[in-house]
Coordinates of C-alpha atoms in Angstrom, one line a residue:
Chain R
S28 CA 3.4 -34.6 83.5
A29 CA 6.1 -35.0 86.1
V30 CA 6.2 -38.2 88.2
I31 CA 7.0 -37.8 91.9
S32 CA 8.3 -40.5 94.2
Q33 CA 7.8 -39.8 97.8
K34 CA 9.0 -41.8 100.8
P35 CA 8.3 -43.1 103.3
S36 CA 4.6 -43.6 102.5
R37 CA 3.8 -43.8 106.2
D38 CA 5.5 -43.9 109.6
I39 CA 4.8 -44.0 113.3
C40 CA 7.2 -42.0 115.3
Q41 CA 7.9 -41.3 119.0
R42 CA 7.4 -37.8 120.2
G43 CA 10.6 -35.8 120.4
T44 CA 12.2 -37.6 117.4
S45 CA 12.6 -36.3 113.8
L46 CA 11.5 -37.8 110.5
T47 CA 13.0 -36.9 107.1
I48 CA 10.7 -37.2 104.0
Q49 CA 12.2 -37.6 100.6
C50 CA 10.8 -36.4 97.3
Q51 CA 12.3 -37.4 93.9
V52 CA 11.0 -36.0 90.6
D53 CA 11.6 -37.7 87.2
S54 CA 12.5 -34.3 85.6
Q55 CA 14.2 -31.1 86.5
V56 CA 12.0 -28.5 88.1
T57 CA 12.7 -25.1 89.5
M58 CA 10.4 -25.1 92.5
M59 CA 9.2 -27.8 94.7
F60 CA 6.5 -27.3 97.3
W61 CA 5.8 -29.0 100.6
Y62 CA 2.3 -29.2 101.9
R63 CA 0.6 -30.5 105.1
Q64 CA -2.9 -32.1 105.0
Q65 CA -4.6 -32.4 108.3
P66 CA -7.8 -34.3 108.7
G67 CA -10.8 -32.3 107.6
Q68 CA -8.7 -29.3 106.6
S69 CA -7.3 -27.8 103.4
L70 CA -3.9 -28.6 102.1
T71 CA -1.6 -26.0 103.7
L72 CA 1.6 -24.9 102.1
I73 CA 4.6 -25.3 104.4
A74 CA 7.4 -23.9 102.2
T75 CA 8.7 -23.5 98.7
A76 CA 12.1 -25.0 97.9
N77 CA 14.3 -23.6 95.2
Q78 CA 17.5 -25.2 94.2
G79 CA 20.5 -23.3 95.5
S80 CA 18.7 -21.0 97.9
E81 CA 17.0 -21.1 101.3
A82 CA 13.5 -22.4 101.3
T83 CA 10.7 -19.8 101.7
Y84 CA 8.4 -20.6 104.6
E85 CA 4.7 -19.7 105.0
S86 CA 3.3 -17.9 108.0
G87 CA 3.2 -20.3 110.9
F88 CA 6.0 -22.6 109.7
V89 CA 9.7 -22.1 110.7
I90 CA 12.9 -23.6 109.5
D91 CA 13.9 -25.0 112.9
K92 CA 10.8 -27.1 112.9
F93 CA 10.7 -28.0 109.2
P94 CA 14.2 -27.8 107.7
I95 CA 14.2 -28.4 104.0
S96 CA 17.0 -29.4 101.7
R97 CA 17.1 -28.9 97.9
P98 CA 20.5 -30.2 96.7
N99 CA 19.5 -30.4 93.0
L100 CA 16.7 -29.9 90.5
T101 CA 15.1 -33.3 91.0
F102 CA 15.2 -33.9 94.8
S103 CA 14.2 -32.4 98.1
T104 CA 13.7 -33.4 101.7
L105 CA 11.5 -32.1 104.4
T106 CA 12.4 -32.9 108.1
V107 CA 9.7 -32.7 110.8
S108 CA 11.8 -32.1 113.9
N109 CA 11.1 -32.6 117.6
M110 CA 7.7 -34.1 116.8
S111 CA 4.6 -33.9 118.9
P112 CA 1.2 -35.6 118.3
E113 CA 0.0 -32.3 116.7
D114 CA 2.4 -33.0 113.9
S115 CA 0.4 -36.1 112.9
S116 CA -0.7 -35.4 109.4
I117 CA -0.1 -36.2 105.8
Y118 CA 2.8 -34.4 104.2
L119 CA 2.9 -34.0 100.4
C120 CA 5.5 -32.7 98.0
S121 CA 4.4 -31.0 94.8
V122 CA 5.9 -29.5 91.6
D123 CA 4.7 -27.0 89.1
S124 CA 4.6 -28.9 85.8
R125 CA 3.6 -25.7 84.0
A126 CA 1.5 -26.8 81.1
D127 CA 0.2 -29.8 83.1
G128 CA -0.5 -27.9 86.3
Y129 CA 0.7 -29.0 89.7
T130 CA 1.6 -32.6 90.4
F131 CA 1.6 -34.2 93.8
G132 CA 3.4 -37.1 95.3
S133 CA 1.5 -39.8 97.0
G134 CA 2.1 -38.4 100.4
T135 CA 3.6 -39.5 103.8
R136 CA 1.2 -40.4 106.5
L137 CA 2.8 -39.5 109.8
T138 CA 1.5 -40.6 113.2
V139 CA 3.3 -39.3 116.3
V140 CA 2.7 -41.2 119.5
Chain J
Q26 CA -13.6 -16.2 106.5
K27 CA -11.5 -18.6 104.5
E28 CA -10.3 -17.5 101.1
V29 CA -11.8 -20.6 99.5
E30 CA -15.0 -22.2 100.7
Q31 CA -16.0 -25.8 99.8
D32 CA -18.8 -27.9 101.2
P33 CA -17.1 -30.9 102.7
G34 CA -20.1 -33.2 102.1
P35 CA -20.3 -36.2 102.2
L36 CA -22.2 -36.2 98.9
S37 CA -23.8 -39.5 97.9
V38 CA -25.3 -40.1 94.5
P39 CA -26.5 -43.1 92.5
E40 CA -24.4 -44.4 89.6
G41 CA -25.1 -42.5 86.4
A42 CA -26.1 -39.3 88.1
I43 CA -24.7 -35.9 87.2
V44 CA -22.6 -34.6 90.1
S45 CA -22.1 -30.9 90.7
L46 CA -19.2 -29.8 93.0
N47 CA -18.6 -26.1 93.8
C48 CA -16.3 -23.7 95.4
T49 CA -16.6 -20.0 96.2
Y50 CA -13.7 -17.7 96.8
S51 CA -13.0 -14.2 98.1
N52 CA -9.7 -13.2 96.5
S53 CA -10.4 -11.5 93.1
A54 CA -6.7 -11.9 92.2
F55 CA -7.1 -15.6 91.6
Q56 CA -6.7 -16.4 87.9
Y57 CA -5.9 -20.1 87.6
F58 CA -8.4 -22.7 88.9
M59 CA -7.9 -26.4 89.4
W60 CA -9.8 -29.4 90.4
Y61 CA -8.0 -32.4 92.0
R62 CA -9.3 -35.8 92.8
Q63 CA -7.9 -37.6 95.9
Y64 CA -8.5 -41.2 96.6
S65 CA -8.0 -42.5 100.1
R66 CA -4.3 -42.8 101.1
K67 CA -3.2 -41.3 97.8
G68 CA -1.9 -37.8 96.8
P69 CA -4.2 -35.4 94.9
E70 CA -4.4 -36.0 91.1
L71 CA -5.0 -33.0 88.8
L72 CA -8.3 -33.3 86.9
M73 CA -8.9 -29.9 85.4
Y74 CA -6.8 -26.8 85.0
T75 CA -8.4 -23.6 83.7
Y76 CA -7.5 -20.0 83.3
S77 CA -9.9 -17.1 84.0
S78 CA -13.6 -17.4 83.3
G79 CA -15.4 -19.9 81.0
N80 CA -15.9 -23.6 80.6
K81 CA -13.5 -26.5 79.9
E82 CA -14.6 -30.0 79.1
D83 CA -12.6 -33.2 79.3
G84 CA -14.5 -36.5 78.8
R85 CA -17.1 -36.8 81.5
F86 CA -15.8 -33.8 83.4
T87 CA -16.7 -30.1 82.8
A88 CA -15.1 -27.2 84.8
Q89 CA -16.8 -23.8 84.9
V90 CA -15.4 -20.6 86.2
D91 CA -17.5 -17.5 86.9
K92 CA -15.1 -14.8 88.1
S93 CA -17.8 -12.2 88.4
S94 CA -19.5 -14.4 91.1
K95 CA -16.2 -15.8 92.4
Y96 CA -17.7 -19.3 91.9
I97 CA -16.3 -22.4 90.3
S98 CA -17.9 -25.7 89.5
L99 CA -17.0 -29.2 88.5
F100 CA -19.6 -31.4 86.8
I101 CA -19.2 -35.1 86.5
R102 CA -21.6 -36.8 84.0
D103 CA -22.6 -40.4 84.1
S104 CA -20.9 -40.8 87.5
Q105 CA -19.3 -44.2 88.3
P106 CA -18.4 -45.9 91.5
S107 CA -14.7 -45.3 90.6
D108 CA -15.4 -41.5 90.9
S109 CA -15.9 -42.0 94.6
A110 CA -13.1 -39.8 96.1
T111 CA -12.5 -36.4 97.7
Y112 CA -12.5 -33.5 95.2
L113 CA -10.4 -30.5 96.0
C114 CA -10.6 -27.1 94.3
A115 CA -7.5 -25.0 94.2
M116 CA -6.6 -21.6 92.8
K117 CA -3.8 -19.1 92.5
G118 CA -3.1 -15.6 91.2
A119 CA -1.2 -14.6 88.1
G120 CA 1.4 -12.6 90.0
G121 CA 4.7 -13.7 91.4
G122 CA 4.9 -16.9 93.4
N123 CA 3.1 -20.2 92.7
K124 CA 1.2 -20.7 95.9
L125 CA -2.0 -22.7 95.6
T126 CA -4.9 -22.0 97.9
F127 CA -7.1 -25.1 98.4
G128 CA -10.6 -25.7 99.5
T129 CA -11.2 -28.4 102.2
G130 CA -12.4 -30.9 99.7
T131 CA -15.8 -32.5 99.1
Q132 CA -16.2 -36.2 99.7
L133 CA -18.2 -38.0 97.0
K134 CA -19.6 -41.5 97.0
V135 CA -21.2 -42.9 93.9
E136 CA -23.4 -45.8 94.9
L137 CA -24.3 -48.8 92.7

């Protein structure tokens, strides 16, 4: 199955600032997914990133708050903009490995103070 | 009502016990069913991936899907302390798009 490297693994940020999370995959994939995992809640899909096109955002998530880049078939970034304490969460990238199912990165634990 | 319901636990069992983890769902369009294991401070790791109804076995793990009841289960035989983790069910439809819908996860602790 695909191997995903995600960084940073954790960060503590001041409110009002932005953080960019990187996701690198060891093989070419069509779609990459960004999830948020809040304490005691399900993983929630933020957006789907296709190479060469705008990301598709789920209800409740907007591009101004969570801009995504997908410059090639092995890399994507998610930016959490103008952060507030409510953005404190774990952010995960994922790819669909087809025969092997969906693979996740190790996550970025974000704390906004 | 959530699309996928999962008891959050925590569930505590002695080493060697058989563990049963379950999810119910409401969307009859779900066709693919997955179980993930997530250790603290790690990303989810895929354990089982099944299509439609039936059973699938892999070592100490057995996944069951009953689409008529909209109910899926994961059984862990001869549980070990290393099985202590949060177990997440996830599912998706066969149609366009690859969106997974997750349960909230069940926290399992296997005691020595």
